[in-house]
Each structure stands twice: as C-alpha cells, then as structure tokens.
PDB file of C-alpha atoms and ligand atoms in Angstrom:
ATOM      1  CA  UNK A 161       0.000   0.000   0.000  1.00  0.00           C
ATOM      2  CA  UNK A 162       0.930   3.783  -0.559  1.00  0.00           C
ATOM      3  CA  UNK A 163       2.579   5.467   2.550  1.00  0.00           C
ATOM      4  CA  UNK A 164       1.052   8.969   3.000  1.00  0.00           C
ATOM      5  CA  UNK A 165       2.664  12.109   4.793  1.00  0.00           C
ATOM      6  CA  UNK A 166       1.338  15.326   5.827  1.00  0.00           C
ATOM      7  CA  UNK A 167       3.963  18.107   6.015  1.00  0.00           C
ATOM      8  CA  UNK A 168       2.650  21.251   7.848  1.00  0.00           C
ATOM      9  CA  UNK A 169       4.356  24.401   6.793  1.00  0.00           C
ATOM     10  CA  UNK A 170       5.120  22.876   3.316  1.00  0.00           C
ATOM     11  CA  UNK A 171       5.119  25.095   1.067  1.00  0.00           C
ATOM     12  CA  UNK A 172       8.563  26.881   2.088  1.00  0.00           C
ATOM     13  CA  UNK A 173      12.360  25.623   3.334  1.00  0.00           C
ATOM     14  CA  UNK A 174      12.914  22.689   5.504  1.00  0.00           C
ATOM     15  CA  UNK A 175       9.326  21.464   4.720  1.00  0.00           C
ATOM     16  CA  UNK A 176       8.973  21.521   1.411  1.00  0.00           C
ATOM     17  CA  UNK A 177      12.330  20.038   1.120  1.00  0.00           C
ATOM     18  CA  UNK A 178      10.900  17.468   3.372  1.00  0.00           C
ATOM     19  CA  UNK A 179       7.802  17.119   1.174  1.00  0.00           C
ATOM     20  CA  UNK A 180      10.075  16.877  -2.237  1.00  0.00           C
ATOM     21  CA  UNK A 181      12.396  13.811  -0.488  1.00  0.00           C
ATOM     22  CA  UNK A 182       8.880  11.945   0.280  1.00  0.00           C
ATOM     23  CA  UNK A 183       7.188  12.548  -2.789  1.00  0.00           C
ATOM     24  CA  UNK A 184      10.346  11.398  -4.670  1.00  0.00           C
ATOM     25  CA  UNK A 185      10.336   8.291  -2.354  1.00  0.00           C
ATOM     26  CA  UNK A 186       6.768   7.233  -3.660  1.00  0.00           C
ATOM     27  CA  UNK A 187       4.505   8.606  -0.434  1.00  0.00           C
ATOM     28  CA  UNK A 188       1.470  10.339  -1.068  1.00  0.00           C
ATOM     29  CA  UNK A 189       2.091  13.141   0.130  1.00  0.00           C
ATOM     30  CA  UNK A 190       0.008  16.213   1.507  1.00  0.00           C
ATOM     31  CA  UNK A 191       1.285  19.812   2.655  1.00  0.00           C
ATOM     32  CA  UNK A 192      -0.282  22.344   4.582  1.00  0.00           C
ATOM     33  CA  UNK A 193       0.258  26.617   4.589  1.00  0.00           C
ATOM     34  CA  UNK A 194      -1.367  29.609   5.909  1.00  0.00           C
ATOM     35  CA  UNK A 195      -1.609  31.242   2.746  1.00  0.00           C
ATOM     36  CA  UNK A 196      -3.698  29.958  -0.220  1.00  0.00           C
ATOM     37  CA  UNK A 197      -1.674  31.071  -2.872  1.00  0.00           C
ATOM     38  CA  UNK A 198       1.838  29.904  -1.310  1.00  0.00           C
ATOM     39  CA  UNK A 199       0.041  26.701  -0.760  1.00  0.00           C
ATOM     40  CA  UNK A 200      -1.354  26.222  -4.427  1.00  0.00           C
ATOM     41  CA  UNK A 201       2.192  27.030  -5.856  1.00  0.00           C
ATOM     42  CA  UNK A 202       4.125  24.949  -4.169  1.00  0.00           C
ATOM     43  CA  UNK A 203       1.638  21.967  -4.033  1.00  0.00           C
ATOM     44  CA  UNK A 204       1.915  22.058  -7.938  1.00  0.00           C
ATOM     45  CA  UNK A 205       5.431  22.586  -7.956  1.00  0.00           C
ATOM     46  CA  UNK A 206       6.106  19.943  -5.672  1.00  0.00           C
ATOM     47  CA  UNK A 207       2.959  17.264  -7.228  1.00  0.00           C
ATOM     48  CA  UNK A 208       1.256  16.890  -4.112  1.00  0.00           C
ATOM     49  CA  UNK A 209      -1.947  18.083  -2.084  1.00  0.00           C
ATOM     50  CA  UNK A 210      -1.910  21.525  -0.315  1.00  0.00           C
ATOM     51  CA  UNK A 211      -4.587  22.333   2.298  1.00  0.00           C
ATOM     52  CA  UNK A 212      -4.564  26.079   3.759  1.00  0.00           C
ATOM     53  CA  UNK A 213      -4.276  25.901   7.790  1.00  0.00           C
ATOM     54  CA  UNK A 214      -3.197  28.184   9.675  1.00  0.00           C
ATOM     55  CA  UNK A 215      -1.830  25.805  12.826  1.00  0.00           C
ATOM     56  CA  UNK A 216      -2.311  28.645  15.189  1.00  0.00           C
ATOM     57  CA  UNK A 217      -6.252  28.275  14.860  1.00  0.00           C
ATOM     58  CA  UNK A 218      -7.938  25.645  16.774  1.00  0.00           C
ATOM     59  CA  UNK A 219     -10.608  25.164  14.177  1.00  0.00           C
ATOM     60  CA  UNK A 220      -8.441  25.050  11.434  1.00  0.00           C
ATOM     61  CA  UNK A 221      -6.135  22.269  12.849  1.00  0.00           C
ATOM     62  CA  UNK A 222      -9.665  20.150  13.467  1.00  0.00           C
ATOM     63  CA  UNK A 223     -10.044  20.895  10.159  1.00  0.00           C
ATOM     64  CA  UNK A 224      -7.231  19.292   8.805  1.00  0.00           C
ATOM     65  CA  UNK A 225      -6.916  16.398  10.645  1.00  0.00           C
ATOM     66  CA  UNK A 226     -10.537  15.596   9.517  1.00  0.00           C
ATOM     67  CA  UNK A 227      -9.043  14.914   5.861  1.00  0.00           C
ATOM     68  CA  UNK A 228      -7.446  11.817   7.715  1.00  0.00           C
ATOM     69  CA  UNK A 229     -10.521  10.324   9.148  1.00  0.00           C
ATOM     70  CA  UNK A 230     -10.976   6.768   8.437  1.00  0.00           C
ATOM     71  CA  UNK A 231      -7.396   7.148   6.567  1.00  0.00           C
ATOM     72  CA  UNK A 232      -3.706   5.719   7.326  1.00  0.00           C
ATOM     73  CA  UNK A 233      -0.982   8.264   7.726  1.00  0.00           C
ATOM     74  CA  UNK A 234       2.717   6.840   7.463  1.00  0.00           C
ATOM     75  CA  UNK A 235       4.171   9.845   8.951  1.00  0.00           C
ATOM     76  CA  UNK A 236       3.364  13.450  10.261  1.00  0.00           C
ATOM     77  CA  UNK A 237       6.185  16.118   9.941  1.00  0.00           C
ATOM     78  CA  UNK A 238       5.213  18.859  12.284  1.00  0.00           C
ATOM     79  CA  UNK A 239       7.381  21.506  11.028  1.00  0.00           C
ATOM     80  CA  UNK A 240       5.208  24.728  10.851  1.00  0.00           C
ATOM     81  CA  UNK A 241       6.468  27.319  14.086  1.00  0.00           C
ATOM     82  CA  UNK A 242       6.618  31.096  13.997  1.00  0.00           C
ATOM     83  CA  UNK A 243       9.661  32.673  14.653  1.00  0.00           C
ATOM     84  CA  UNK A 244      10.105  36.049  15.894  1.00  0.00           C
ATOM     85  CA  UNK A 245      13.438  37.463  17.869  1.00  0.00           C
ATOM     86  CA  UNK A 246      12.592  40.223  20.435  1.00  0.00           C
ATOM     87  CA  UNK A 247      14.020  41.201  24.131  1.00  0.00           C
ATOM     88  CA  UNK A 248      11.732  40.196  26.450  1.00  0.00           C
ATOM     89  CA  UNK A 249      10.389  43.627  27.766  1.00  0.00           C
ATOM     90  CA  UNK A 250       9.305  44.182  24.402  1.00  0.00           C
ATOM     91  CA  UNK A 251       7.125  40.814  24.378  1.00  0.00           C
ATOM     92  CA  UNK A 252       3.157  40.746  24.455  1.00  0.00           C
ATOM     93  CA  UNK A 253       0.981  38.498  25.996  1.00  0.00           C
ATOM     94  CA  UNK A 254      -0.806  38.282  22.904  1.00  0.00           C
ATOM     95  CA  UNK A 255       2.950  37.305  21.451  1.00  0.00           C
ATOM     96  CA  UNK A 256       2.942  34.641  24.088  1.00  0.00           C
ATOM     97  CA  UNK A 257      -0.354  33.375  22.757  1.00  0.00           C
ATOM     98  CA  UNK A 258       0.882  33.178  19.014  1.00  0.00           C
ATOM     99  CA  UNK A 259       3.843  31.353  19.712  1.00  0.00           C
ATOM    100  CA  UNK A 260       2.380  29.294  22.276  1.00  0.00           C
ATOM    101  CA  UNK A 261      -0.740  28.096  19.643  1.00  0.00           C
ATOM    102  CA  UNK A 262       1.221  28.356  16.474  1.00  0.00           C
ATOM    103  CA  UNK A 263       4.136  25.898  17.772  1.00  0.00           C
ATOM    104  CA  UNK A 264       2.539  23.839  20.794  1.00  0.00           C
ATOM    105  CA  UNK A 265      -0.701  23.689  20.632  1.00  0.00           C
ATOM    106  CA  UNK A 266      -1.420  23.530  17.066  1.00  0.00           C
ATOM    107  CA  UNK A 267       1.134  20.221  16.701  1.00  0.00           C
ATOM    108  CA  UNK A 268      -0.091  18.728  19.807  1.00  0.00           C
ATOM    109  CA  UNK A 269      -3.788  19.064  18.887  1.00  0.00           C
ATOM    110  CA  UNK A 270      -2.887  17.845  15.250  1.00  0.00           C
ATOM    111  CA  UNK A 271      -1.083  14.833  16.419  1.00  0.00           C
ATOM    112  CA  UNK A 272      -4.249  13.954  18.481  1.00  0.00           C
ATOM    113  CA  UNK A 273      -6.519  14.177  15.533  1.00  0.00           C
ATOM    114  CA  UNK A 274      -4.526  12.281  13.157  1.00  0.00           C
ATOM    115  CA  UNK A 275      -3.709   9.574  16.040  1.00  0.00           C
ATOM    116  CA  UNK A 276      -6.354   7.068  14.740  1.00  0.00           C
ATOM    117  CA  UNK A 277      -5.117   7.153  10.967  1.00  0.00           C
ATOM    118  CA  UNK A 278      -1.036   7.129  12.367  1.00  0.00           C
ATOM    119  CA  UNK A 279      -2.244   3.869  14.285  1.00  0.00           C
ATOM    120  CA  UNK A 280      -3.519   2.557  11.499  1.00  0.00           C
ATOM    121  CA  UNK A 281      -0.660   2.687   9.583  1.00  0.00           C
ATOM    122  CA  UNK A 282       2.203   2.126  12.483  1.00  0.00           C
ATOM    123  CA  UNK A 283       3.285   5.301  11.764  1.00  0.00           C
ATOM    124  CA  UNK A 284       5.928   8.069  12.642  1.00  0.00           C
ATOM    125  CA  UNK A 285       5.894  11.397  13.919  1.00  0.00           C
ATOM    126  CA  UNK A 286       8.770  14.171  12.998  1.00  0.00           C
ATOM    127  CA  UNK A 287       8.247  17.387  14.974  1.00  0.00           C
ATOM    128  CA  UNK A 288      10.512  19.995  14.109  1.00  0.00           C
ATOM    129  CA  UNK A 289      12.528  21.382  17.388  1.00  0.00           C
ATOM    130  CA  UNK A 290      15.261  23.644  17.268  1.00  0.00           C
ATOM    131  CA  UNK A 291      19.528  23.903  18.295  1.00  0.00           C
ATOM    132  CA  UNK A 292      18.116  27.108  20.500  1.00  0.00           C
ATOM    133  CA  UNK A 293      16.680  24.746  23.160  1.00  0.00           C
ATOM    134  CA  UNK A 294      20.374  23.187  23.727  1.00  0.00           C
ATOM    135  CA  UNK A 295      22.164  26.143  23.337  1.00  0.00           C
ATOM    136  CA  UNK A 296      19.830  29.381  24.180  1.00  0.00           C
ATOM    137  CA  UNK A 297      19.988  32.534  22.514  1.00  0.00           C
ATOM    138  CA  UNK A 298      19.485  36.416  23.316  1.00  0.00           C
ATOM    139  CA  UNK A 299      15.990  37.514  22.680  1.00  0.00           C
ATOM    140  CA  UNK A 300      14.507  33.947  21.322  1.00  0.00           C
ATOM    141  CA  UNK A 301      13.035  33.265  24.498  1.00  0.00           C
ATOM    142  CA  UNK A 302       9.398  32.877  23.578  1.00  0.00           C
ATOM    143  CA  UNK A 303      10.516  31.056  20.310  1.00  0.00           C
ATOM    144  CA  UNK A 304      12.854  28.849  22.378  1.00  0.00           C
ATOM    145  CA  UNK A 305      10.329  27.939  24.847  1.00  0.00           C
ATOM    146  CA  UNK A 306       8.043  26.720  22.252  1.00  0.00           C
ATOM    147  CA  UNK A 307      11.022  24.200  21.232  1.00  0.00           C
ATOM    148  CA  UNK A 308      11.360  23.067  24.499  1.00  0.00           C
ATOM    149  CA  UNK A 309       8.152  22.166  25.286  1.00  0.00           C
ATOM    150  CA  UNK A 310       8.017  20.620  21.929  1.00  0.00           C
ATOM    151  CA  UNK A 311      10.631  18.308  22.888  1.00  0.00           C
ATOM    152  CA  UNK A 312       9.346  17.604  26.139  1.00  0.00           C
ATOM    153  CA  UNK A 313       6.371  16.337  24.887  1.00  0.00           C
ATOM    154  CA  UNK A 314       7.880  14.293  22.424  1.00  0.00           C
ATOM    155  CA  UNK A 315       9.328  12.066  24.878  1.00  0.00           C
ATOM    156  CA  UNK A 316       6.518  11.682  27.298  1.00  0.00           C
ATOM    157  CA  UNK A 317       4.207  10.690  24.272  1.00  0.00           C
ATOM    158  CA  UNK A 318       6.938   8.288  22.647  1.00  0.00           C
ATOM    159  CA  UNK A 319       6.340   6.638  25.952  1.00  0.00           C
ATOM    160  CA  UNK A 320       2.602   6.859  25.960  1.00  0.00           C
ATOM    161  CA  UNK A 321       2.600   5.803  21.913  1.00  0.00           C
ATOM    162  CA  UNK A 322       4.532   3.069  21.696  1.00  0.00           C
ATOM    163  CA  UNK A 323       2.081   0.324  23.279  1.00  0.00           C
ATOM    164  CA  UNK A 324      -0.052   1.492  20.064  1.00  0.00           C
ATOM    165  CA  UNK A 325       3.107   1.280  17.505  1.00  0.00           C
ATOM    166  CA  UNK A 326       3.612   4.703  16.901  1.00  0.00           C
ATOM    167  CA  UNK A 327       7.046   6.547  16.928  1.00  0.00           C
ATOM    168  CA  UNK A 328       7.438  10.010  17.767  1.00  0.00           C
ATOM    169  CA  UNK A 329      10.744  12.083  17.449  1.00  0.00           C
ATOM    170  CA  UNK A 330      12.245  15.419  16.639  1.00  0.00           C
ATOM    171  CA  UNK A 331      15.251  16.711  14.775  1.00  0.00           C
ATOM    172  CA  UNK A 332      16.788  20.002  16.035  1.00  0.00           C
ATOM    173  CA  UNK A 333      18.192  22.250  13.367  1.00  0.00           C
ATOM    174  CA  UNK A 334      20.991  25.030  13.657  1.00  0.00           C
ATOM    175  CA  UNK A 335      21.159  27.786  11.610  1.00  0.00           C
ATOM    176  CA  UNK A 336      19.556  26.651   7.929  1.00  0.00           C
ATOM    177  CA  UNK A 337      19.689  28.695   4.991  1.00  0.00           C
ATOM    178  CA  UNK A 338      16.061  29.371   4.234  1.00  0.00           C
ATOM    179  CA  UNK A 339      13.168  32.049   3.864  1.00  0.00           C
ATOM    180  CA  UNK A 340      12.457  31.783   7.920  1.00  0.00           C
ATOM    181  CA  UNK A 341      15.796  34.200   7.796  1.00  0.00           C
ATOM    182  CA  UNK A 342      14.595  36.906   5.608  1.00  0.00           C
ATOM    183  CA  UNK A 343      10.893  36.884   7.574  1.00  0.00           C
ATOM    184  CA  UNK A 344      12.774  38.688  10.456  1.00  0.00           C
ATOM    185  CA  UNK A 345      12.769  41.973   8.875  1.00  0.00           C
ATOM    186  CA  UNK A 346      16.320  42.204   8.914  1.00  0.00           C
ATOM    187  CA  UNK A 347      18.177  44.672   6.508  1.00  0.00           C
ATOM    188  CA  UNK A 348      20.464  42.978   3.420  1.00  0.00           C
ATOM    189  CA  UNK A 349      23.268  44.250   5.411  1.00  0.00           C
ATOM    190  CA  UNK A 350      22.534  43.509   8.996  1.00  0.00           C
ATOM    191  CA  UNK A 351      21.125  39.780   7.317  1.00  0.00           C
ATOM    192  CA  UNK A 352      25.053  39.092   5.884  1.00  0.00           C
ATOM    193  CA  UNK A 353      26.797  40.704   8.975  1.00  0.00           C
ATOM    194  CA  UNK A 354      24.139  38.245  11.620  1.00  0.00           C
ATOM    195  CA  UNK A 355      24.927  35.298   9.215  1.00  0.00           C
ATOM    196  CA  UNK A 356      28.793  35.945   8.793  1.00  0.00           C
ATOM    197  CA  UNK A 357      28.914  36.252  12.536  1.00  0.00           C
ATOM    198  CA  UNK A 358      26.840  32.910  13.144  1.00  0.00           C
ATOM    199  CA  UNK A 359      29.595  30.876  10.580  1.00  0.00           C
ATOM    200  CA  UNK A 360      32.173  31.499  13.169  1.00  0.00           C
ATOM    201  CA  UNK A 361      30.290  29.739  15.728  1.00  0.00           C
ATOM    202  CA  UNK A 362      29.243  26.355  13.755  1.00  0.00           C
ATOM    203  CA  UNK A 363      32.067  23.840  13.807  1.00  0.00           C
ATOM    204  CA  UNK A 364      30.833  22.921  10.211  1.00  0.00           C
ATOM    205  CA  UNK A 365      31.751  26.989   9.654  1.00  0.00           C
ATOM    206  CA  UNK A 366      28.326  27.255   7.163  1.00  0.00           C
ATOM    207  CA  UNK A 367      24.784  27.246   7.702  1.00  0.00           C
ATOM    208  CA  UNK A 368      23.040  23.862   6.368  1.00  0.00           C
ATOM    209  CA  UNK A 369      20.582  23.601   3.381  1.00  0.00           C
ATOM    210  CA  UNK A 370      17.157  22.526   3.984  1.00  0.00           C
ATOM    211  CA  UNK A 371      17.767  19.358   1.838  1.00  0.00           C
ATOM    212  CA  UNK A 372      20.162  18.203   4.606  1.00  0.00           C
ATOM    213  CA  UNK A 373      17.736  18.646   7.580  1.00  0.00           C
ATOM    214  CA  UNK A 374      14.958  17.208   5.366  1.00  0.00           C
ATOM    215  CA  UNK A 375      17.745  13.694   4.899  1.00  0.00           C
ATOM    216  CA  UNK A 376      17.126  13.358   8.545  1.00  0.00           C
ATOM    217  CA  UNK A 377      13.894  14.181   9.113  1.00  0.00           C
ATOM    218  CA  UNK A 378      13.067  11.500   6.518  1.00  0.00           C
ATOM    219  CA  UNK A 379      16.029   8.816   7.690  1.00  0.00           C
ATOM    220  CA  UNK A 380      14.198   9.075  11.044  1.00  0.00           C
ATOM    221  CA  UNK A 381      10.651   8.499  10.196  1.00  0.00           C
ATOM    222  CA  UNK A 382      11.959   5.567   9.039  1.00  0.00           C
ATOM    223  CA  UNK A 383      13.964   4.521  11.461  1.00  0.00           C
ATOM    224  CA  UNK A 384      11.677   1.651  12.779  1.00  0.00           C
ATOM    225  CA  UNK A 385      13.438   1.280  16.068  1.00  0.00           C
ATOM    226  CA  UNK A 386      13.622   4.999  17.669  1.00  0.00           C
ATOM    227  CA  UNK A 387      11.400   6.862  19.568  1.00  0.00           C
ATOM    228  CA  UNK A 388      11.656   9.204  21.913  1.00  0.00           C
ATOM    229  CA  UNK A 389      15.026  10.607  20.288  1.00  0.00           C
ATOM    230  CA  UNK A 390      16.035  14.174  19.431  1.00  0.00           C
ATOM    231  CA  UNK A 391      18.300  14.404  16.799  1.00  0.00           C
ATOM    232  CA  UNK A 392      20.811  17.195  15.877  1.00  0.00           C
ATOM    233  CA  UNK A 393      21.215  18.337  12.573  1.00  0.00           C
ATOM    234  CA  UNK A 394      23.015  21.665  13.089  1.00  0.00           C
ATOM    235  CA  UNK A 395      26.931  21.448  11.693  1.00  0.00           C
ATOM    236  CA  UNK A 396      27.929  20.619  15.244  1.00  0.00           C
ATOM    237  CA  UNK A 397      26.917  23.588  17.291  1.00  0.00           C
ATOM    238  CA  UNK A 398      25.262  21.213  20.335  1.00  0.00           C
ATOM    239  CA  UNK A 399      28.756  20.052  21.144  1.00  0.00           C
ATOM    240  CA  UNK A 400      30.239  23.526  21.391  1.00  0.00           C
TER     241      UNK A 400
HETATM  242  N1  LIG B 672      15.937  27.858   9.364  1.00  0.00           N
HETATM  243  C1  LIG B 672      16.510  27.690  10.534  1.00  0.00           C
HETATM  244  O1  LIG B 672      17.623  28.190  10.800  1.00  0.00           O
HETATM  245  C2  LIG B 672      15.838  26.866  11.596  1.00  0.00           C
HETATM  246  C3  LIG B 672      16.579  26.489  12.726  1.00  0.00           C
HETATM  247  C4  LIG B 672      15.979  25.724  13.711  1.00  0.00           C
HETATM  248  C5  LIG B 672      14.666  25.319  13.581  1.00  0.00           C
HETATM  249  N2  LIG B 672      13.969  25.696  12.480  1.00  0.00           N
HETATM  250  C6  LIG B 672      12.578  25.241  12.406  1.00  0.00           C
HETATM  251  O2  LIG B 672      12.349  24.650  11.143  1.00  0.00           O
HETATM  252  C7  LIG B 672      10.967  24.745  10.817  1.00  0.00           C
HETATM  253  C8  LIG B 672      10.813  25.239   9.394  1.00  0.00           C
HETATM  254  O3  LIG B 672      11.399  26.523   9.284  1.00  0.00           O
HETATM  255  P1  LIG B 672      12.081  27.050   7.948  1.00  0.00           P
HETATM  256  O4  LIG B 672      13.437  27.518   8.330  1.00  0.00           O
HETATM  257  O5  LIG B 672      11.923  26.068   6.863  1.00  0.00           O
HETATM  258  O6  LIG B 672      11.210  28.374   7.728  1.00  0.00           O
HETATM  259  P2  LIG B 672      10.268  28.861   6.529  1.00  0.00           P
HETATM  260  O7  LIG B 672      10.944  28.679   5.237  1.00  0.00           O
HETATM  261  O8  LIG B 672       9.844  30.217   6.953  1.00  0.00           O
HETATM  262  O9  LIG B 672       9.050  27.850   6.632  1.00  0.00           O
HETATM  263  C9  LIG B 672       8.125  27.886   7.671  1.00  0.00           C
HETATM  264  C10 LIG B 672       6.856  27.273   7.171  1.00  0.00           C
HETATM  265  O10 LIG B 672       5.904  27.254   8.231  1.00  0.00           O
HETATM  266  C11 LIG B 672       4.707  27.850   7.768  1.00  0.00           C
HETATM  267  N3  LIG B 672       3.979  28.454   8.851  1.00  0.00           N
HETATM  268  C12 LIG B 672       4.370  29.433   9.683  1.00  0.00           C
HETATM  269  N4  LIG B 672       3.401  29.720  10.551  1.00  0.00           N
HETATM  270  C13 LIG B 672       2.360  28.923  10.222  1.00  0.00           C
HETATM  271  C14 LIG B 672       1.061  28.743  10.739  1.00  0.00           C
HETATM  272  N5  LIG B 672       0.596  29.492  11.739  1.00  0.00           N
HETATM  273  N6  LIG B 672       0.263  27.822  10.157  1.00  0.00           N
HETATM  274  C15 LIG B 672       0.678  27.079   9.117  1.00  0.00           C
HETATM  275  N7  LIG B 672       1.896  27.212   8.577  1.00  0.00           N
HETATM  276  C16 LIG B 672       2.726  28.116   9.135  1.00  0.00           C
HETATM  277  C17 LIG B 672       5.169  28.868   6.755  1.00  0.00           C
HETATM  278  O11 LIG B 672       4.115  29.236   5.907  1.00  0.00           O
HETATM  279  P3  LIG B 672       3.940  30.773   5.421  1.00  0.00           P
HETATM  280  O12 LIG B 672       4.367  30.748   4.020  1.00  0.00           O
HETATM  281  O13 LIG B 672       2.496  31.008   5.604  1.00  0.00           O
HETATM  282  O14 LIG B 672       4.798  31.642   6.319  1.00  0.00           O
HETATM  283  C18 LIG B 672       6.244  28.073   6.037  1.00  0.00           C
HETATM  284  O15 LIG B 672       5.685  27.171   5.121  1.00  0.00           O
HETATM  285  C19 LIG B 672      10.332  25.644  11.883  1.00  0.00           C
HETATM  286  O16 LIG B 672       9.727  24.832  12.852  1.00  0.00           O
HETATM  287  C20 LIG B 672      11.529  26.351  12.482  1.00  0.00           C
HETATM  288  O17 LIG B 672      11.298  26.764  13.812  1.00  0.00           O
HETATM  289  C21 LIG B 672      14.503  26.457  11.472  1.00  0.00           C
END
C-alpha cells in the first residue's frame, strides 16, 4: 500500500524540502500553509496536495486532521512554528499566545486528531525542534520555549505511543539557509553581517541547506526502532 505524509508548513524551506524527499520516495504526500496562494504554488510545484491551515487556529487544525478520518498516515512532519526574535520587555501576551498556539498547541492538537489514521498505519511522527533549546539565545526566548516544550512532549508521548506502535521524534536544526531568515525583517546588510557572525560559531563553519535537515527528518521516520530521540542536525553547534 501507498505510505502517505502530511507536512505542515510545506510550502517553504525545511518542509517543502521534506515534502520533495517523500514525494520522490513514492509517499502520497500532503502539505499544509497559511496562505492559499503559497500553498497552491508549491503543491503544484512539488505534485502533491496543499490544504490552507493556519496551525495557530484551533478550528483550522480540526479541520485538517478531519481529511485523515478513516485514513492511514505513514508519517506526520510537524514543522510549521513562527519565529520572531525580540528582548523580552518588548514581548506581548498576545505574542505569548501566538507562539504558544502556532508551535505547541497547534502540533499537539494535530497529532491527536490524526492519532487514529497514524495507528492505522504504524506510523511516525517528525516534529521539528530547534539547536536554541540546547544552546539558548538572546531575545529567542518565547521562540525557544516553544522548542522546548516541543521536545518535552515528544518524549513523554513516545512513551505513551509506543504500546499502540507509533514513533514520535524530533530533529533540532541550527542555523539553515532558508526564507524563515529573511521573515525577520532584517536589513540585506545587517542579514550578511548576523549570518557571517553565526559561521564562526558552527564547527561545520556554514549554515546547512534545507535538503540536509529534510535527509534526517526522513532517515528518522523511518527509522523503525527509535522513539523518543532528538536528533541534531546543526553542523555541530550542540557540542560547542
Ligand atoms: N531555518 C533555521 O535556521 C531553523 C533552525 C531551527 C529550527 N527551524 C525550524 O524549522 C521549521 C521550518 O522553518 P524554515 O526555516 O523552513 O522556515 P520557513 O521557510 O519560513 O518555513 C516555515 C513554514 O511554516 C509555515 N507556517 C508558519 N506559521 C504557520 C502557521 N501558523 N500555520 C501554518 N503554517 C505556518 C510557513 O508558511 P507561510 O508561508 O504562511 O509563512 C512556512 O511554510 C520551523 O519549525 C523552524 O522553527 C529552522
């Protein structure tokens, strides 16, 4: 039978790399965006469904899971987050909110809905954590705390899955060339000067490509005998 994926936040960098490596390995695959027409492009570019979801909205999460009722899913790859850098002092509740909904409670509430059709298929979980949580970072606290809690629960429900044969893991990038760094309203300038900076610090001495985060994501989804694990994909930065 077909394996089928559903990559949230598809339609730009690590996930539609993701998207690409399992539609060229013969899944079905289905991606989801916030904005229709970023959604339609890539989806044809890419050969595969596109749903609009925005996974900071409770009823559009319930939403999409309900295109997996009474389906198998091989593997979810929560990968959609927000990511804004601000000092604290100048962080909203309402920031707290977005963050909070957009990259917790949007993937935990989509893992429960697709639960029954994972099951059904033995399937595999990816969420999509971040270096940041390991190695903290001036004014990404909201952002990191998001990842961490992502994490956390990725454990405690690779425990509570497993009895049902579904795997649940996470990879945790470093710094990856792709849009999410030109969404922070930096400058051209200030953009070259943050990245040259961040190249010292990476034992690898580059940022990675999406392609190479979307290798592992992809490698373990398959892995059939982890759960539970977090994986680094970030040119060595967690050992510094
Ligand atoms: N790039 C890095 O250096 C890096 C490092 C560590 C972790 N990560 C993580 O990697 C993941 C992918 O990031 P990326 O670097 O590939 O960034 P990206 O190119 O900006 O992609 C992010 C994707 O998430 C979607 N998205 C954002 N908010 C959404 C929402 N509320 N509902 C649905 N979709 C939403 C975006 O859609 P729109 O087109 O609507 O914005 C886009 O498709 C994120 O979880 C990020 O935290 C990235």
């Amino acid at each position: 039978m077909q394996k089928t994926a559903l990559v949230t936040g598809g339609n730009s960098g690590i996930g539609y790399a993701t998207a690409k490596l399992l539609k060229a390995k013969g899944y079905d695959v289905t991606i989801c965006g916030r904005n229709n027409e970023r959604v339609e492009q890539a989806a044809a570019e890419l050969g595969v469904k596109g749903i609009v979801a925005d996974m900071g909205s409770t009823s559009d999460v319930t939403k999409l899971a309900g295109y997996f009722e009474g389906k198998s899913l091989s593997a979810l790859v929560n990968n959609a987050a927000i990511a804004r850098f601000a000092p604290l002092a100048y962080c909203t509740s309402a920031d707290f909110d977005e963050f909070m909904n957009t990259n917790v409670r949007g993937p935990l509430d989509l893992i429960k809905g697709v639960l029954p059709a994972l099951q059904k298929a033995g399937g595999s979980i990816t969420n999509v954590s971040s270096a940041v949580v390991n190695n903290g970072l001036a004014n990404a606290a909201l952002y990191a705390a998001t990842k961490g809690a992502l994490e956390a629960f990725t454990k405690s429900l690779a425990i509570e899955f497993a009895p049902i044969g579904v795997r649940i893991n996470a990879v945790a990038p470093g710094a990856i060339d792709t849009p999410i760094i030109t969404k922070l309203g930096l400058d051209e300038q200030t953009q070259a000067a943050v990245k040259a900076h961040m190249e010292t610090t990476i034992p690898l001495a580059r940022f990675g490509r999406a392609d190479e985060v979307a290798e592992v994501i992809v490698a373990q989804l398959e892995s059939s005998y982890t759960t539970g694990a977090i994986w680094a994909v970030d040119g060595g930065v967690n050992v510094t």
